[in-house]
Short mmCIF file of C-alpha atoms in Angstrom, two decimals:
data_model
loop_
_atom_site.label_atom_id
_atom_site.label_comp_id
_atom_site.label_asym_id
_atom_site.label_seq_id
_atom_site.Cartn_x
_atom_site.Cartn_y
_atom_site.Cartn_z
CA UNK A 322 -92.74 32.73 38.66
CA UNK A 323 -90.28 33.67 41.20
CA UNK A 324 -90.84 30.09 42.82
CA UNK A 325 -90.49 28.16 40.07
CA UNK A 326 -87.52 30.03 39.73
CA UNK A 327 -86.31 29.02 43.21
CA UNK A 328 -87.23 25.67 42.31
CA UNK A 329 -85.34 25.59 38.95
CA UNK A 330 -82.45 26.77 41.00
CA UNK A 331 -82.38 24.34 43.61
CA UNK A 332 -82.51 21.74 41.66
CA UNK A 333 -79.57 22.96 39.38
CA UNK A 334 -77.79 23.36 42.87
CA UNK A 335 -78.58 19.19 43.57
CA UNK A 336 -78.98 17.49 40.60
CA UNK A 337 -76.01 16.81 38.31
CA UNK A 338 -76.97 17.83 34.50
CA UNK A 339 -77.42 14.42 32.59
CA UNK A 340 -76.29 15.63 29.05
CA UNK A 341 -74.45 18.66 27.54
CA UNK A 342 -75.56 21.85 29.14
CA UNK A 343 -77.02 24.23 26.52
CA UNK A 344 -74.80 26.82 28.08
CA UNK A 345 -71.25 27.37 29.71
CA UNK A 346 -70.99 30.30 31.89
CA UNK A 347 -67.31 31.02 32.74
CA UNK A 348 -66.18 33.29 35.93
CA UNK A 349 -62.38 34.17 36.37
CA UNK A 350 -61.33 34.69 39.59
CA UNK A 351 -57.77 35.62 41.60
CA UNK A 352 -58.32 36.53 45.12
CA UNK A 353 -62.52 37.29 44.93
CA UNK A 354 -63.63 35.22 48.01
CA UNK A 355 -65.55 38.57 48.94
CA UNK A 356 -67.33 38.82 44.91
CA UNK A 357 -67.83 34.98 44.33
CA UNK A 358 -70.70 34.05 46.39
CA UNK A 359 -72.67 36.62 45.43
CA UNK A 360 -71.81 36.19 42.04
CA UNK A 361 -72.45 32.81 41.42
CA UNK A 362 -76.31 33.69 43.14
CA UNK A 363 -76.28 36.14 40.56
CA UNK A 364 -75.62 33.94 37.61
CA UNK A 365 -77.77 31.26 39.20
CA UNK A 366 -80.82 33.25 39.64
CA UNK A 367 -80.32 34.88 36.36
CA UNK A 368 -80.00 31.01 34.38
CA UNK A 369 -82.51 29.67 36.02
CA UNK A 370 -85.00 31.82 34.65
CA UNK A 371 -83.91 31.09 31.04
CA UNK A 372 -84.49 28.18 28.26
CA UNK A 373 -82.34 25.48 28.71
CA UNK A 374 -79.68 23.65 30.87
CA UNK A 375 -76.24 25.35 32.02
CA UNK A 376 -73.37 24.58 33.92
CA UNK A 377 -70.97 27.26 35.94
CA UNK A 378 -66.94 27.23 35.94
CA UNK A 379 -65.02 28.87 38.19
CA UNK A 380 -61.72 29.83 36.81
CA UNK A 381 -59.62 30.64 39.33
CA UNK A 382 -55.97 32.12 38.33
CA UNK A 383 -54.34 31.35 41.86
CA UNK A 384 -56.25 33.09 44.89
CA UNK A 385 -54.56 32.50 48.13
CA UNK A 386 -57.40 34.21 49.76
CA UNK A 387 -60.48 31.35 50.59
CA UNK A 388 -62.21 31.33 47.02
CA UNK A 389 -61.38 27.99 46.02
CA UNK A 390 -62.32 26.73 49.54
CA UNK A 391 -65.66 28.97 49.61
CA UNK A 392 -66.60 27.63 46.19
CA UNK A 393 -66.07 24.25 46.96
CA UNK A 394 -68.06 24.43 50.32
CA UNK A 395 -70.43 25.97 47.90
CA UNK A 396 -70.93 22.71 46.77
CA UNK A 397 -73.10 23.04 43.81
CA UNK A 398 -73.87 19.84 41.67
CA UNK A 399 -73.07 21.90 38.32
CA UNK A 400 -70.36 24.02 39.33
CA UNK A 401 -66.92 23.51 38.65
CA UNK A 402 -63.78 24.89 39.44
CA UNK A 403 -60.84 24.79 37.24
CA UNK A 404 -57.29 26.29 38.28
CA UNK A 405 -54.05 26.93 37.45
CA UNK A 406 -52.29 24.56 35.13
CA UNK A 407 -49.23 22.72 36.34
CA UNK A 408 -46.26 25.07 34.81
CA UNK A 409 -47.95 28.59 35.35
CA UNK A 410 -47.12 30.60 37.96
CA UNK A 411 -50.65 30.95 40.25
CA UNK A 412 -51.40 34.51 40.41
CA UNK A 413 -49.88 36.01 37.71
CA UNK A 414 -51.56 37.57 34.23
CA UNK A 415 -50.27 34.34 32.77
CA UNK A 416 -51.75 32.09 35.17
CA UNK A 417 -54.83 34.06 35.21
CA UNK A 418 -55.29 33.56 31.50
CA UNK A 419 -54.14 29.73 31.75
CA UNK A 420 -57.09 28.86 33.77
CA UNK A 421 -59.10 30.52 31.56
CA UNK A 422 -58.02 28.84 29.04
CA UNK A 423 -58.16 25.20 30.54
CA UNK A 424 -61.63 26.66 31.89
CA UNK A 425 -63.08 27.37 27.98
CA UNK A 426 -61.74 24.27 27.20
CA UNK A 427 -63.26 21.97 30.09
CA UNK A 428 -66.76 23.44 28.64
CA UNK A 429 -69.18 21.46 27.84
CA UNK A 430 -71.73 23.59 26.44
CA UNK A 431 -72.26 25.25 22.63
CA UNK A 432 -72.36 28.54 23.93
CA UNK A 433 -69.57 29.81 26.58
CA UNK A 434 -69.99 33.01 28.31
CA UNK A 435 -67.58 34.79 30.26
CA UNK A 436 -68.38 37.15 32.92
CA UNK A 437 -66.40 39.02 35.39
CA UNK A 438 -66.95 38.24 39.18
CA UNK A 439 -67.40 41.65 40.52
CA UNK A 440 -71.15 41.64 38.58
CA UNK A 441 -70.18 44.48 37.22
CA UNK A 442 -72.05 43.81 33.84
CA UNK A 443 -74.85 42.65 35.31
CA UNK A 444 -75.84 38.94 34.00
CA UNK A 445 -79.41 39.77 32.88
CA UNK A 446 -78.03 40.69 29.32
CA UNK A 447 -76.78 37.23 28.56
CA UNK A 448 -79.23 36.43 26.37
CA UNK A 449 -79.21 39.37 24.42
CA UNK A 450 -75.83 38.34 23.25
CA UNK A 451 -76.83 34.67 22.73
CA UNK A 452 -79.66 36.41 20.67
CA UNK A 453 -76.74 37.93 18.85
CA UNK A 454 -75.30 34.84 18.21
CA UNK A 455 -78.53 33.11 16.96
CA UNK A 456 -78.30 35.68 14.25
CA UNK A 457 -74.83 34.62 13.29
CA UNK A 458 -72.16 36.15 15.42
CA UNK A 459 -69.45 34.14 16.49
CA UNK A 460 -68.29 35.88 19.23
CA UNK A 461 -70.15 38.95 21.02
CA UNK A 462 -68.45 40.96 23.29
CA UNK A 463 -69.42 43.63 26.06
CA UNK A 464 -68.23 47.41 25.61
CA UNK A 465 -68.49 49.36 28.43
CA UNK A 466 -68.82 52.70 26.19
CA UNK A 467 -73.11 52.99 26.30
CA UNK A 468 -74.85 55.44 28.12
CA UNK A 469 -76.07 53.52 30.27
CA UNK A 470 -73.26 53.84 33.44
CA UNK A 471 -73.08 54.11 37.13
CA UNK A 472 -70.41 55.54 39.17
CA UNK A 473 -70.18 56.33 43.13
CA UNK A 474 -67.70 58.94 42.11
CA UNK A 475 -66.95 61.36 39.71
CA UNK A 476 -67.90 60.09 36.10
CA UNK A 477 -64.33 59.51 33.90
CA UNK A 478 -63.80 61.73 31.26
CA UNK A 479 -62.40 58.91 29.86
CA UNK A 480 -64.58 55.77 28.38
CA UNK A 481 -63.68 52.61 30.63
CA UNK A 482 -61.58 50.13 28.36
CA UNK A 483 -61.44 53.13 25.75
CA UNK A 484 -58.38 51.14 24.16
CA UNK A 485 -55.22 53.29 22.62
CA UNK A 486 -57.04 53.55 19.32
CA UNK A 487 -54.42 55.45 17.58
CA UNK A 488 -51.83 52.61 18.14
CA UNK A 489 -54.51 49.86 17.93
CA UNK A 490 -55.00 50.71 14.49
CA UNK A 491 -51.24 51.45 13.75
CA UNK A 492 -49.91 48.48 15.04
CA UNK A 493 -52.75 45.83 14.56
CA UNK A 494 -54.95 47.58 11.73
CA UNK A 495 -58.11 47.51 13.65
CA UNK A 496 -59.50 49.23 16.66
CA UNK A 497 -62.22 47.48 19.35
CA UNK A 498 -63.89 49.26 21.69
CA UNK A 499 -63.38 47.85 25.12
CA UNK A 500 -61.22 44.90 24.57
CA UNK A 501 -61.30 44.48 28.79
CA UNK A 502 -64.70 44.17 29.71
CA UNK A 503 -64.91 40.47 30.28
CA UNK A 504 -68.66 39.70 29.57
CA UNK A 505 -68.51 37.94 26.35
CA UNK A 506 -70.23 35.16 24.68
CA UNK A 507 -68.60 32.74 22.43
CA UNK A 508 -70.08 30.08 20.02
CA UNK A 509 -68.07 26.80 21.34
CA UNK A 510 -66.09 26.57 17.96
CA UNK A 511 -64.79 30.11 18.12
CA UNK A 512 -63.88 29.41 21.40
CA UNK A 513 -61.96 26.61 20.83
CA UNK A 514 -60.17 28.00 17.72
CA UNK A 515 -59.23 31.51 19.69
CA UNK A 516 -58.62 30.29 23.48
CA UNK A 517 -55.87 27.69 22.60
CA UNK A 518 -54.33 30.03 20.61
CA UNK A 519 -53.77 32.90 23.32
CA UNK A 520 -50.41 33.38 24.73
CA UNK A 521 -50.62 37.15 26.42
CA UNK A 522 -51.90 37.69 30.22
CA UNK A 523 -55.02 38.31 31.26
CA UNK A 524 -54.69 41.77 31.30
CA UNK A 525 -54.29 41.73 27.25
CA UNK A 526 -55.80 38.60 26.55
CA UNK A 527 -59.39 40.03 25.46
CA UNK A 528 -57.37 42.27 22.98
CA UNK A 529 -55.76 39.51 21.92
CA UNK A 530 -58.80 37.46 20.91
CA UNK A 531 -60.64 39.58 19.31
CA UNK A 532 -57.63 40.20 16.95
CA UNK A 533 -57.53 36.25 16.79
CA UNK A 534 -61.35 36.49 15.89
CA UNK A 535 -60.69 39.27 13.17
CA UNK A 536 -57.99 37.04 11.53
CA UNK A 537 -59.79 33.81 11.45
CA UNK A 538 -62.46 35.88 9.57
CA UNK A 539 -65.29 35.00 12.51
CA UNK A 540 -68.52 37.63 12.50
CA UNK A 541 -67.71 39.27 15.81
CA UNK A 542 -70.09 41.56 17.85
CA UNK A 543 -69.29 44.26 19.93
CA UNK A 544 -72.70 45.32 22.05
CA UNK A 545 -72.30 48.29 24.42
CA UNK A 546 -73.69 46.96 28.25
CA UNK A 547 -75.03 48.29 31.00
CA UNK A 548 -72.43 48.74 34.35
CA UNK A 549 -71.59 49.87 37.12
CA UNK A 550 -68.43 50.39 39.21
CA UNK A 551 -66.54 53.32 40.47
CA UNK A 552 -64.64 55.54 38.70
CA UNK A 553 -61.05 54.18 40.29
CA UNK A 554 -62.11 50.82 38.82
CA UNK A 555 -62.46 52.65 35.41
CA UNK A 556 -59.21 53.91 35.29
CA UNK A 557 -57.89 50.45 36.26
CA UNK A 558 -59.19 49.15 33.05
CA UNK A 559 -58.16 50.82 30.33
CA UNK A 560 -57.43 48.15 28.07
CA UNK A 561 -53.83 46.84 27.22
CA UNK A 562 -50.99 48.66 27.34
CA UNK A 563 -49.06 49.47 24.63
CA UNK A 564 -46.49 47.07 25.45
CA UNK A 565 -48.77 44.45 25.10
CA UNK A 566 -50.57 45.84 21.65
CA UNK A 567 -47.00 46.03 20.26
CA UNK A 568 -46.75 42.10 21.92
CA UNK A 569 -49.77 40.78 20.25
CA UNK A 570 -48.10 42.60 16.78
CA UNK A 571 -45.30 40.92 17.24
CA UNK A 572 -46.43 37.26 18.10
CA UNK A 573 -48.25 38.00 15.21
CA UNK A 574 -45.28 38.18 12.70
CA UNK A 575 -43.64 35.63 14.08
CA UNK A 576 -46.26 33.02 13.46
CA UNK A 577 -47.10 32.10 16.59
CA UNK A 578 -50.45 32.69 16.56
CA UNK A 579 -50.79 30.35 13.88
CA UNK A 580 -52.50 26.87 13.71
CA UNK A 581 -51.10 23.62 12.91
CA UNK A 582 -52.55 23.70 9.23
CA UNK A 583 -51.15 27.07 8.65
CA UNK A 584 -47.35 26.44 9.17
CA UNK A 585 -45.37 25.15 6.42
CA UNK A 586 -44.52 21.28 6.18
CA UNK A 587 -41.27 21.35 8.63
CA UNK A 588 -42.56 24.49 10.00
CA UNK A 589 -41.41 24.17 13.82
CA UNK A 590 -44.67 25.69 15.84
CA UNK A 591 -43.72 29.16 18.41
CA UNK A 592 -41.71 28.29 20.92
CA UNK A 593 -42.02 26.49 24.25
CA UNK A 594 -42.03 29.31 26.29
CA UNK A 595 -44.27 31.46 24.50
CA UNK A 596 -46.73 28.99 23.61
CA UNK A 597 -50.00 28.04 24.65
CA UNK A 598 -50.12 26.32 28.04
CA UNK A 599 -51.77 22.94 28.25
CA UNK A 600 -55.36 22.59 29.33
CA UNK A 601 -56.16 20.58 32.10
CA UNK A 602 -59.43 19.92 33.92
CA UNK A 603 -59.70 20.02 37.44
CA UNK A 604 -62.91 19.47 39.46
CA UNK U 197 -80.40 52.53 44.72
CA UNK U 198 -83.29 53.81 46.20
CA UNK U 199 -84.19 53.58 50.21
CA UNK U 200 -87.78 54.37 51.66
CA UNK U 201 -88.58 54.41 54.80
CA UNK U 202 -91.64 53.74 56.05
CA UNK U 203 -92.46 54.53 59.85
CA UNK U 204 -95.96 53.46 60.25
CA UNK U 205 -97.18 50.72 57.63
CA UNK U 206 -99.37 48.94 60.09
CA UNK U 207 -96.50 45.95 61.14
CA UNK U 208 -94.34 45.63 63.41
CA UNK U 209 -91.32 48.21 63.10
CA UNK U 210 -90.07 50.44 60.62
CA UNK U 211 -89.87 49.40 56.98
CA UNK U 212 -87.13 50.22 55.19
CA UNK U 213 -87.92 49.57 51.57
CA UNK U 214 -84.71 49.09 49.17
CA UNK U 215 -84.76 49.26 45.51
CA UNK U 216 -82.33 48.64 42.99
CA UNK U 217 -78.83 47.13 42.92
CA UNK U 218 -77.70 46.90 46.28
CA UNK U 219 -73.64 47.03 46.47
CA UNK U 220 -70.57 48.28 47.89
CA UNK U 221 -71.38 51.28 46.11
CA UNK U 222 -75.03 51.97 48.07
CA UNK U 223 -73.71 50.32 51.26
CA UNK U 224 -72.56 53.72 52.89
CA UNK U 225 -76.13 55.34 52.30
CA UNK U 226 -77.85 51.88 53.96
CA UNK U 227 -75.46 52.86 56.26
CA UNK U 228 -76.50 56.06 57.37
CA UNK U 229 -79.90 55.41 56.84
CA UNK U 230 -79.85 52.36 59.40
CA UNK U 231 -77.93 54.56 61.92
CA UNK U 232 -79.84 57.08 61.89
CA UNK U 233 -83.04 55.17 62.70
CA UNK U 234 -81.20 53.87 65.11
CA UNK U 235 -80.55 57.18 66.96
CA UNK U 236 -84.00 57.73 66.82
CA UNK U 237 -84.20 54.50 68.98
CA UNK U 238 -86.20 52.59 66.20
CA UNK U 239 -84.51 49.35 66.62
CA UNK U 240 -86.87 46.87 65.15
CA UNK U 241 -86.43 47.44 61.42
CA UNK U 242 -88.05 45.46 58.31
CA UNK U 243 -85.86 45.43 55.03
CA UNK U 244 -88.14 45.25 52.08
CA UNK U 245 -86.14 43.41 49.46
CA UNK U 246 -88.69 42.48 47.04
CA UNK U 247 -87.58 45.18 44.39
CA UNK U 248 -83.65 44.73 44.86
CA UNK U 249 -81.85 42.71 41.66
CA UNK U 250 -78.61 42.15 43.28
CA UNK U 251 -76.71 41.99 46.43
CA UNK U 252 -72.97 41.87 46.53
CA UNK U 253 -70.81 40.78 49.57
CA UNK U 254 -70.41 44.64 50.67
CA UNK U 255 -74.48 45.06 51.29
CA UNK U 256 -74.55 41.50 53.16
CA UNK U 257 -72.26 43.00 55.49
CA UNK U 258 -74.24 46.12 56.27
CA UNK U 259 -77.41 43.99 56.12
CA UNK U 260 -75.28 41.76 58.91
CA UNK U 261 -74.14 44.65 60.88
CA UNK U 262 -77.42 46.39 60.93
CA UNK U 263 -78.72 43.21 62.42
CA UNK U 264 -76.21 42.88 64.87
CA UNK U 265 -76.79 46.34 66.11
CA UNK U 266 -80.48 46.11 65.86
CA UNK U 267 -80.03 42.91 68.62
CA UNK U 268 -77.65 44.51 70.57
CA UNK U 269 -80.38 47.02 71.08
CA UNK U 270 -83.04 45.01 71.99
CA UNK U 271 -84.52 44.46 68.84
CA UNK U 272 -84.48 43.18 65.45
CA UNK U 273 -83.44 43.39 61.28
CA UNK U 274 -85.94 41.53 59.42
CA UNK U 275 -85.36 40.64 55.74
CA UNK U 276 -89.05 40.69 54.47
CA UNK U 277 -90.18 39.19 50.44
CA UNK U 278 -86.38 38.84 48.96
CA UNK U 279 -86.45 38.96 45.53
CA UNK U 280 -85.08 35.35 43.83
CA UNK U 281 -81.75 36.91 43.24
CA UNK U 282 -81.00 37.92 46.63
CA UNK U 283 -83.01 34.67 48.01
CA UNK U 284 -80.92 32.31 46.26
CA UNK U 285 -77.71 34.47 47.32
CA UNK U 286 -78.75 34.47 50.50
CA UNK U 287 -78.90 31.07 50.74
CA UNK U 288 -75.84 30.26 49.01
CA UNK U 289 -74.42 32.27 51.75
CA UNK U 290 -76.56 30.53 54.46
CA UNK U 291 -77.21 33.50 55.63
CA UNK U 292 -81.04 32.86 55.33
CA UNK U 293 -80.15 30.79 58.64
CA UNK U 294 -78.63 34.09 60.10
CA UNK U 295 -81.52 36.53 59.64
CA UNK U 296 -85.22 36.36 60.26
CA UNK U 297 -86.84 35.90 56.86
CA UNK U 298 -90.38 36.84 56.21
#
């Protein structure tokens, strides 16, 4: 078994897919030339032991540290790497979330996970999400708020990602669990309706699609995960701040979130600088 | 994590048998385990990896330092039966070049 998955493996690393991958697995990156080796080994190892083809993206939001260079040296057949979009400033939340963006949209596959580099979530629960998804979700996402955690420090008496709930469901009428976790599985349509129409940062752009998902009416999972990480990390992601709940709220009453076929004949769409940046495709 | 150590399993050195996720967060107790052998001038150690599901950059680096020190005393740190995970991370790395593999 473990051969064949070597084997599998290898020849994902040499042999260009001929076809559409059955799968689109997504990693962000800014600065994670230490994380991205040994994630994309991860991910690797982990696909090639599953049903069906896949292809890897590498989203990076601007490193100036060697990722790009290590992942091109990498030099897998079905890896790509997508960055910043001409416009965006490299490095910040908005460019970070523009190469995510031009990263969803550059895949390929009918099912697009998204998985942060630090392994965190490790990848071996992919496919209970895409079992989700067979049953009819649209979009499943990861909430770090199970039981089942590991810390090399003191465990938070917080929840990791534990969003403001109280203003969550003031200001946007809904609460979700962990709205920063990052390991997330998307059908291809959902993704294409909810990544185009983002506009926050990274750091408040899974909020921000899930409340996309809840308004477009799509059947949206959220499945507590396994992780680990220390308890500093934790505390770094608590979810959006308020500032950018209030953000979302607003965009939201001005209209910008919505499509084409929703504005009113002579409707002008949101504004240059708030709206969506373009997608581009790098390899 | 968990780390056995075995002194006498009829090869060649001492085994040091890793199970687990091996990360930044288990590197310091790899660490002091590898130290400590050694200081007991066991310098010819065989990492067991078959049982460990993932390896992030901070372990590689305490695998690579062990083996450095290992050399620098005369003997060895030998990666035995990697699990596919760490196999194909360790060659993504190349650092199946780096280390004696068996």
């Amino acid at each position: 078994m473990a051969d064949r998955t070597l084997d599998s493996y290898r020849q994902w690393a040499t042999v260009p897919l001929n076809g559409t991958p059955d799968y689109s697995v997504v990693i962000p990156t800014c600065d994670d030339q230490l994380h991205i080796a040994p994630a994309v080994g991860a991910v690797a190892s982990h696909l090639c032991t599953v049903d069906g083809t896949w292809e890897l993206i590498v989203a990076d939001g601007g490193s100036t540290d060697d990722t790009v260079k290590l992942v091109r040296q990498l030099d897998l057949a079905n890896l790509r790497i997508v960055t910043v979009p001409d416009g965006e400033r490299p490095g910040s939340p908005r460019g970070r979330a523009a190469a995510l963006r031009a990263a969803v949209a550059a895949a390929d596959g009918p099912l697009i996970l998204t998985t942060p580099v630090d392994q965190a979530i490790p990848v071996e629960q992919f496919m209970l999400f895409v079992d989700r998804v067979r049953r009819g979700d649209e979009v499943v996402v990861g909430t770090r708020t199970g039981d089942d955690w590991r810390f090399d420090g003191d465990r938070p008496t917080t929840p990791p990602g534990r969003p403001a709930s109280r203003l969550q469901r003031a200001v946007l009428g809904r609460t979700f669990l962990d709205p920063g976790c990052g390991f997330a599985v998307y059908t291809a349509a959902a993704a294409r309706l909810l990544f185009p129409a983002s506009r926050m940062g990274h750091d408040a752009m899974g909020l921000e699609l899930l409340h996309l998902a809840h308004r477009h009416g799509l059947r949206v999972a959220e499945v507590p995960v396994a992780w680990t990480g220390a308890a500093a990390e934790a505390a770094r992601s608590v979810g959006p701040s308020n500032l950018n709940v209030v953000r979302i709220r607003i965009n939201t009453m001005l209209g910008r979130y919505r499509s084409a076929a929703e504005r009113r004949p002579g409707e002008r769409p949101a504004t240059p600088a708030a709206g969506p940046e373009p997608a581009t495709r790098s390899s | 994590m968990n780390i056995t150590i075995s002194p006498d399993t009829g090869r060649p050195g001492t085994e040091v048998a890793l199970a687990g996720r091996f990360d930044g967060h288990e590197a310091p107790a790899f660490r002091a385990a590898v130290d400590r052998l050694l200081a007991d001038a066991r310098h010819d150690l065989r990492v067991d990896l078959s049982a460990v599901e993932f390896v992030d950059s901070a372990a590689l680096a305490e695998l690579v330092r062990g083996m450095k020190h290992c050399r620098q005393a005369g003997g060895d740190l030998r990666l035995a039966s990697p699990s596919t995970p760490v196999r194909v991370i360790l060659e993504l790395t190349r650092l199946d070049l780096a280390f004696a593999i068996d």
